[in-house]
Coordinates of N, CA and C in Angstrom, one line a residue:
X649 N 158.8 167.9 55.3 CA 157.5 168.4 55.2 C 156.7 167.6 54.2
X650 N 155.4 167.3 54.4 CA 154.5 166.5 53.6 C 153.5 167.5 53.0
X651 N 153.1 167.4 51.8 CA 152.0 167.9 51.1 C 150.8 166.9 50.8
X652 N 149.6 167.4 50.8 CA 148.6 166.6 50.4 C 147.7 167.4 49.5
X653 N 146.9 166.5 48.5 CA 145.8 166.7 47.7 C 144.9 165.8 47.7
X654 N 143.6 166.0 47.3 CA 142.5 165.2 47.3 C 142.1 164.8 45.9
X655 N 141.6 163.6 45.8 CA 141.5 163.2 44.4 C 139.9 162.6 44.5
X656 N 139.0 162.9 43.7 CA 137.7 162.0 43.6 C 137.7 161.1 42.5
X657 N 137.5 159.9 43.1 CA 137.6 158.6 42.1 C 136.4 158.0 42.1
X658 N 136.1 157.0 41.2 CA 135.0 156.1 41.2 C 134.8 155.3 42.4
X659 N 135.9 155.1 43.1 CA 136.1 154.3 44.2 C 135.8 155.2 45.6
X660 N 135.7 156.4 45.4 CA 135.4 157.3 46.5 C 136.7 158.3 46.6
X661 N 136.8 159.1 47.7 CA 137.7 160.0 47.9 C 139.1 159.4 48.1
X662 N 140.2 160.0 47.7 CA 141.6 159.6 47.8 C 142.4 160.7 48.4
X663 N 143.3 160.6 49.3 CA 144.1 161.5 49.7 C 145.6 161.1 49.1
X664 N 146.3 162.1 48.5 CA 147.7 161.7 48.0 C 148.5 162.7 48.8
X665 N 149.7 162.1 49.1 CA 150.7 162.8 50.1 C 152.2 162.7 49.2
X666 N 152.8 163.8 49.4 CA 154.2 163.9 48.7 C 155.1 164.6 49.7
X667 N 156.5 164.3 49.7 CA 157.5 165.0 50.4 C 157.8 166.1 49.6
X668 N 157.3 166.5 48.6 CA 157.7 167.7 47.8 C 158.3 167.3 46.6
X669 N 158.8 166.0 46.4 CA 159.4 165.6 45.4 C 158.9 164.0 44.9
X670 N 158.8 163.2 45.9 CA 158.3 162.0 45.8 C 156.9 161.7 46.2
X671 N 156.1 160.7 45.8 CA 155.1 160.3 46.2 C 155.2 159.4 47.6
X672 N 154.7 160.0 48.7 CA 154.8 159.4 49.9 C 153.6 158.3 50.5
X673 N 152.4 158.7 50.0 CA 151.3 158.0 50.4 C 150.1 158.2 49.4
X674 N 149.2 157.4 49.4 CA 148.1 157.4 48.8 C 147.0 156.4 49.4
X675 N 145.9 157.1 50.0 CA 145.1 156.4 50.9 C 143.7 156.7 50.5
X676 N 142.9 155.6 50.4 CA 141.3 155.7 50.2 C 140.8 156.3 51.5
X677 N 139.5 157.0 51.4 CA 139.2 157.6 52.5 C 138.5 156.4 53.3
X678 N 138.8 156.4 54.6 CA 138.4 155.6 55.6 C 139.4 154.2 55.6
X679 N 140.3 154.3 54.8 CA 141.2 153.1 54.9 C 142.0 152.8 56.2
X680 N 142.2 151.6 56.6 CA 143.0 151.3 57.6 C 144.4 152.0 57.4
X681 N 145.0 152.3 58.5 CA 146.3 152.9 58.6 C 146.6 154.2 57.9
X682 N 145.5 154.9 57.8 CA 145.5 156.2 57.1 C 146.7 157.1 57.6
X683 N 147.4 157.6 56.9 CA 148.7 158.4 57.4 C 149.6 157.7 58.3
X684 N 149.6 156.4 58.3 CA 150.3 155.5 59.3 C 151.8 155.6 59.2
X685 N 152.3 156.0 58.0 CA 153.8 156.1 57.7 C 154.3 157.5 57.8
X686 N 153.4 158.5 58.1 CA 153.9 159.7 58.0 C 154.3 160.3 59.3
X687 N 155.2 161.1 59.4 CA 155.9 161.6 60.6 C 155.2 162.8 61.1
X688 N 154.4 163.5 60.3 CA 153.7 164.7 60.6 C 152.5 164.9 59.7
X689 N 151.7 165.7 60.1 CA 150.5 165.9 59.4 C 150.8 166.7 58.0
X690 N 150.3 166.3 56.9 CA 150.7 167.0 55.6 C 149.9 168.4 55.6
X691 N 150.4 169.3 54.9 CA 149.9 170.5 54.5 C 149.1 170.4 53.0
X692 N 147.9 170.7 53.1 CA 147.3 170.7 51.8 C 147.9 171.7 50.7
X693 N 148.3 171.2 49.6 CA 148.7 172.1 48.7 C 148.7 171.3 47.2
X694 N 147.7 171.8 46.4 CA 147.4 171.0 45.2 C 148.4 171.4 44.0
X695 N 149.4 172.3 44.4 CA 150.2 172.7 43.3 C 151.4 172.0 43.1
X696 N 151.8 171.0 43.9 CA 152.9 170.1 43.9 C 153.1 169.4 42.8
X697 N 154.0 169.4 41.8 CA 154.0 168.6 40.6 C 153.7 167.2 40.7
X698 N 154.4 166.5 41.6 CA 154.2 165.1 41.8 C 152.7 164.7 42.2
X699 N 152.0 165.6 43.0 CA 150.7 165.5 43.3 C 149.9 165.6 42.0
X700 N 150.1 166.4 41.1 CA 149.4 166.6 39.9 C 149.6 165.2 39.0
X701 N 151.0 164.8 39.0 CA 151.3 163.6 38.3 C 150.6 162.3 38.8
X702 N 150.5 162.3 40.0 CA 149.6 161.1 40.7 C 148.2 161.3 40.4
X703 N 147.6 162.5 40.2 CA 146.2 162.6 39.8 C 146.1 162.2 38.4
X704 N 147.0 162.5 37.5 CA 147.1 162.1 36.1 C 147.2 160.7 35.9
X705 N 148.0 160.1 36.7 CA 148.2 158.6 36.7 C 146.7 158.0 37.2
X706 N 146.1 158.5 38.3 CA 144.9 157.8 38.7 C 143.9 158.0 37.8
X707 N 143.8 159.2 37.0 CA 142.8 159.4 35.7 C 143.0 158.4 34.9
X708 N 144.2 158.0 34.5 CA 144.6 157.0 33.5 C 144.1 155.5 34.2
X709 N 144.5 155.3 35.2 CA 144.2 154.0 35.9 C 142.7 153.7 35.9
X710 N 142.0 154.6 36.3 CA 140.4 154.5 36.4 C 139.8 154.5 35.0
X711 N 140.4 155.0 34.0 CA 140.0 154.9 32.6 C 140.4 153.6 32.1
X712 N 141.1 152.7 32.7 CA 141.5 151.4 32.2 C 142.7 151.5 31.3
X713 N 143.5 152.4 31.4 CA 144.7 152.6 30.5 C 146.0 152.0 30.9
X714 N 146.2 151.3 32.0 CA 147.2 150.5 32.4 C 148.5 151.4 32.7
X715 N 148.5 152.4 33.6 CA 149.5 153.2 33.6 C 150.6 152.6 34.4
X716 N 151.9 152.9 34.0 CA 153.0 152.2 34.6 C 153.4 152.8 36.0
X717 N 153.7 151.8 36.9 CA 154.2 152.4 38.2 C 155.4 153.2 38.1
X718 N 156.3 152.9 37.2 CA 157.5 153.7 37.0 C 157.5 155.2 36.8
X719 N 156.1 155.3 36.3 CA 155.9 156.9 35.8 C 155.9 157.9 37.0
X720 N 155.8 157.3 38.1 CA 155.7 158.1 39.5 C 157.0 157.8 40.3
X721 N 157.5 158.7 40.8 CA 158.6 158.6 41.9 C 158.1 158.3 43.3
X722 N 158.3 157.1 43.8 CA 157.8 156.6 44.8 C 158.7 156.6 46.0
X723 N 158.2 156.9 47.3 CA 159.2 156.7 48.4 C 158.3 156.6 49.6
X724 N 157.8 155.3 49.6 CA 157.1 154.8 50.8 C 158.0 154.6 52.0
X725 N 157.6 155.0 53.1 CA 158.2 154.8 54.4 C 158.1 153.4 55.0
X726 N 159.1 152.6 55.3 CA 158.7 151.3 56.0 C 160.1 150.7 56.2
X727 N 160.0 149.6 56.9 CA 161.3 148.9 57.1 C 161.8 148.1 55.9
X728 N 163.0 147.6 56.1 CA 163.6 147.0 54.8 C 162.8 145.9 54.4
X729 N 162.2 145.0 55.3 CA 161.2 144.0 54.9 C 160.1 144.3 54.1
X730 N 159.4 145.5 54.7 CA 158.3 146.0 54.0 C 158.6 146.5 52.7
X731 N 159.7 147.2 52.5 CA 160.1 147.7 51.1 C 160.4 146.5 50.3
X732 N 161.0 145.5 50.8 CA 161.0 144.3 49.7 C 159.7 143.7 49.4
X733 N 158.7 143.7 50.3 CA 157.4 143.1 50.0 C 156.8 144.4 48.9
X734 N 156.8 145.4 49.2 CA 156.3 146.4 48.1 C 157.0 146.4 46.9
X735 N 158.1 146.1 46.7 CA 158.9 146.0 45.4 C 158.3 144.9 44.7
X736 N 158.0 143.8 45.3 CA 157.5 142.6 44.6 C 156.1 143.0 44.3
X737 N 155.3 143.7 45.0 CA 154.0 144.2 44.7 C 154.1 144.8 43.3
X738 N 155.1 145.7 43.2 CA 155.2 146.6 41.9 C 155.4 145.7 40.6
X739 N 155.9 144.4 40.9 CA 156.2 143.5 39.8 C 154.9 142.7 39.3
X740 N 153.9 142.9 40.1 CA 152.6 142.0 39.7 C 152.1 142.9 38.6
X741 N 152.0 142.3 37.4 CA 151.4 142.9 36.3 C 149.9 143.3 36.5
X742 N 149.6 144.4 35.8 CA 148.3 144.9 35.6 C 147.2 143.6 35.3
X743 N 146.1 143.5 35.8 CA 145.3 142.4 35.6 C 145.8 141.1 36.0
X744 N 146.7 140.9 36.9 CA 147.2 139.6 37.4 C 147.1 139.8 38.9
X745 N 147.1 138.6 39.5 CA 147.2 138.4 41.0 C 148.3 137.6 41.5
X746 N 148.7 137.6 42.7 CA 149.7 136.8 43.2 C 149.1 136.4 44.8
X747 N 149.6 135.4 45.3 CA 149.1 135.1 46.7 C 150.2 135.6 47.6
X748 N 149.9 135.6 48.9 CA 150.8 136.0 49.9 C 151.7 135.0 50.0
X749 N 151.4 133.7 49.9 CA 152.5 132.7 49.9 C 153.4 132.7 48.8
X750 N 153.1 133.1 47.6 CA 154.0 133.2 46.5 C 154.9 134.3 46.7
X751 N 154.4 135.5 47.4 CA 155.3 136.5 47.7 C 156.5 136.0 48.8
X752 N 155.9 135.3 49.8 CA 156.9 134.9 50.9 C 157.9 133.8 50.1
X753 N 157.4 133.0 49.2 CA 158.4 132.2 48.5 C 159.4 132.8 47.8
X754 N 159.2 134.0 47.0 CA 160.0 134.9 46.4 C 161.0 135.5 47.5
X755 N 160.6 135.8 48.4 CA 161.4 136.6 49.6 C 162.3 135.5 50.2
X756 N 161.8 134.2 50.4 CA 162.7 133.2 51.0 C 163.9 133.0 50.1
X757 N 163.6 132.8 48.7 CA 164.5 132.5 47.7 C 165.6 133.7 47.6
X758 N 165.0 134.9 47.6 CA 166.0 136.1 47.6 C 166.9 136.0 48.8
X759 N 166.4 135.8 50.0 CA 167.2 135.9 51.2 C 167.9 134.4 51.5
X760 N 167.7 133.4 50.7 CA 168.3 132.2 50.9 C 167.8 131.5 52.0
X761 N 166.5 131.7 52.3 CA 165.9 130.9 53.4 C 165.2 129.7 53.0
X762 N 164.9 128.8 53.8 CA 163.9 127.7 53.4 C 162.6 128.1 53.3
X763 N 162.0 129.1 54.0 CA 160.8 129.6 54.1 C 160.6 131.0 54.5
X764 N 159.5 131.5 54.5 CA 159.2 132.9 54.9 C 157.7 133.0 55.3
X765 N 157.3 133.6 56.1 CA 156.0 133.4 56.7 C 155.1 134.5 55.8
X766 N 153.9 133.8 55.2 CA 153.0 134.6 54.5 C 152.3 135.5 55.4
X767 N 152.1 135.2 56.7 CA 151.4 136.2 57.6 C 152.3 137.5 57.7
X768 N 153.6 137.3 57.7 CA 154.4 138.6 57.7 C 154.3 139.2 56.5
X769 N 154.3 138.5 55.4 CA 154.0 139.2 54.1 C 152.9 139.9 54.0
X770 N 151.6 139.3 54.7 CA 150.4 139.9 54.8 C 150.4 141.3 55.6
X771 N 151.2 141.3 56.6 CA 151.2 142.6 57.4 C 151.9 143.8 56.6
X772 N 152.9 143.3 55.9 CA 153.7 144.2 55.1 C 152.7 144.9 54.0
X773 N 151.9 143.8 53.3 CA 150.9 144.2 52.2 C 149.9 145.2 52.6
X774 N 149.4 144.7 53.9 CA 148.4 145.7 54.5 C 148.8 147.0 54.9
X775 N 150.1 147.2 55.2 CA 150.6 148.6 55.6 C 151.1 149.4 54.4
X776 N 150.9 148.7 53.2 CA 151.4 149.7 52.1 C 150.9 151.0 52.1
X777 N 151.6 152.1 52.1 CA 151.2 153.5 52.3 C 150.8 154.1 50.9
X778 N 151.0 153.2 49.8 CA 150.7 154.0 48.5 C 149.8 152.9 47.7
X779 N 148.5 153.0 48.1 CA 147.4 152.0 47.7 C 147.4 152.3 46.1
X780 N 146.8 151.4 45.3 CA 146.6 151.3 44.0 C 147.9 151.3 43.2
X781 N 148.6 152.4 43.4 CA 149.8 152.7 42.7 C 150.9 151.4 42.9
X782 N 151.1 151.1 44.2 CA 151.7 149.9 44.7 C 150.5 148.9 44.9
X783 N 150.4 148.0 43.9 CA 149.2 147.3 43.9 C 148.8 146.2 44.8
X784 N 148.8 146.6 46.2 CA 148.4 145.6 47.2 C 147.1 144.9 46.9
X785 N 146.3 145.4 46.2 CA 144.9 144.9 45.8 C 145.3 143.6 44.9
X786 N 146.2 143.4 44.3 CA 146.5 142.3 43.5 C 146.9 141.0 44.2
X787 N 146.9 141.0 45.6 CA 147.4 140.0 46.4 C 146.0 139.2 46.8
X788 N 145.9 138.0 46.8 CA 144.8 137.3 47.3 C 145.4 136.0 48.1
X789 N 144.4 135.4 48.9 CA 144.8 134.3 49.7 C 145.1 133.1 48.8
X790 N 145.8 132.1 49.3 CA 146.1 130.8 48.7 C 144.9 130.1 48.2
X791 N 143.8 130.3 49.0 CA 142.5 129.7 49.0 C 141.6 130.3 47.9
X792 N 142.2 131.4 47.3 CA 141.4 132.2 46.3 C 140.5 133.3 46.9
X793 N 140.8 133.5 48.3 CA 140.0 134.4 48.9 C 140.4 135.9 48.8
X794 N 139.7 136.9 48.5 CA 139.8 138.2 48.4 C 139.9 138.9 49.8
X795 N 140.9 138.5 50.4 CA 141.1 138.9 51.8 C 142.1 139.9 51.9
X796 N 142.2 140.6 53.0 CA 143.3 141.5 53.5 C 143.6 142.8 52.9
X797 N 142.5 143.4 52.4 CA 142.7 144.9 51.8 C 142.3 146.0 52.7
X798 N 143.2 146.7 53.1 CA 142.9 147.8 54.0 C 142.0 148.8 53.6
X799 N 141.8 148.8 52.2 CA 140.7 149.8 51.8 C 139.3 149.2 51.8
X800 N 139.3 147.9 52.1 CA 138.0 147.2 52.1 C 137.7 146.3 50.9
X801 N 137.2 145.1 51.1 CA 137.2 144.1 49.9 C 136.2 144.5 48.9
X802 N 135.4 145.3 49.1 CA 134.6 145.9 47.9 C 135.4 146.7 47.0
X803 N 136.2 147.4 47.6 CA 137.2 148.2 46.7 C 138.2 147.4 46.0
X804 N 138.8 146.4 46.6 CA 139.8 145.4 46.0 C 139.2 144.9 45.0
X805 N 137.9 144.2 45.2 CA 137.0 143.6 44.0 C 136.8 144.4 42.8
X806 N 136.5 145.7 43.1 CA 136.4 146.7 42.1 C 137.6 147.1 41.2
X807 N 138.6 147.1 41.9 CA 139.9 147.3 41.1 C 140.3 146.1 40.4
X808 N 140.1 145.0 41.0 CA 140.5 143.7 40.1 C 139.5 143.6 39.0
X809 N 138.3 144.0 39.1 CA 137.4 144.0 38.0 C 137.8 145.0 37.1
X810 N 138.2 146.3 37.4 CA 138.4 147.3 36.5 C 139.7 146.7 35.5
X811 N 140.6 146.0 36.2 CA 141.9 145.5 35.5 C 141.6 144.4 34.8
X812 N 140.4 143.8 34.7 CA 139.9 142.7 33.9 C 140.3 141.4 34.5
X813 N 140.5 141.2 35.8 CA 140.8 139.9 36.5 C 139.4 139.2 36.4
X814 N 139.6 137.8 36.0 CA 138.4 136.9 36.0 C 138.0 136.5 37.7
X815 N 137.0 137.2 38.1 CA 136.8 137.0 39.6 C 136.1 135.7 39.9
X816 N 135.6 135.0 38.8 CA 134.9 133.7 39.1 C 135.8 132.7 39.8
X817 N 137.1 132.8 39.8 CA 138.1 132.0 40.7 C 138.2 132.4 42.0
X818 N 137.7 133.6 42.4 CA 137.9 134.2 43.8 C 136.6 134.3 44.6
X819 N 136.9 134.4 45.9 CA 135.7 134.6 46.7 C 136.0 135.5 47.9
X820 N 134.9 135.9 48.5 CA 135.0 136.6 49.7 C 135.6 135.9 50.9
X821 N 136.3 136.3 51.8 CA 136.6 135.6 52.9 C 135.7 135.0 53.7
X822 N 135.8 134.0 54.3 CA 134.6 133.2 55.2 C 134.3 134.0 56.2
X823 N 135.2 134.8 56.8 CA 135.0 135.6 58.1 C 133.8 136.8 57.8
X824 N 133.5 137.0 56.4 CA 132.8 138.0 56.1 C 133.5 139.1 55.4
X825 N 132.9 140.3 55.1 CA 133.3 141.4 54.5 C 134.0 142.3 55.3
X826 N 135.3 142.3 55.1 CA 136.2 143.3 56.0 C 136.2 144.6 55.6

């Protein structure tokens, strides 16, 4: 069974989901793949301790306090490949970025492969069910494009700005605002 709670943030509404023990999802209102990894609709229950912990974590994040990812018990549902990508996302430091290609290179080395598809990595990043906490917003295109954020490029840019990333080196994708 899943439980949900709502959080009002400077970036808009957020829905937080837990299996009762772990954080299972965190989606911005209107985000692509909303509830995409859940097997059933959650029951709203604001009294679940991990949901309260997630709200406290978000309070600290939006206050610029750099909360640690390890402070929350995470249990995102996804394939082994997606889990590996999400683990790398958790290693990107606050205020830093990494490219899809760099993540692909790390995975290739880990698996003993000559190369790995950056597009496959992009698919895994885009389907991250625990936005902000698992920092998929910290991934950029190799050309410096702020591309591929399921919550919208405006929010990705706002999160990076909040974290103190120098955005002068980055640009909106040529295909327009996603």
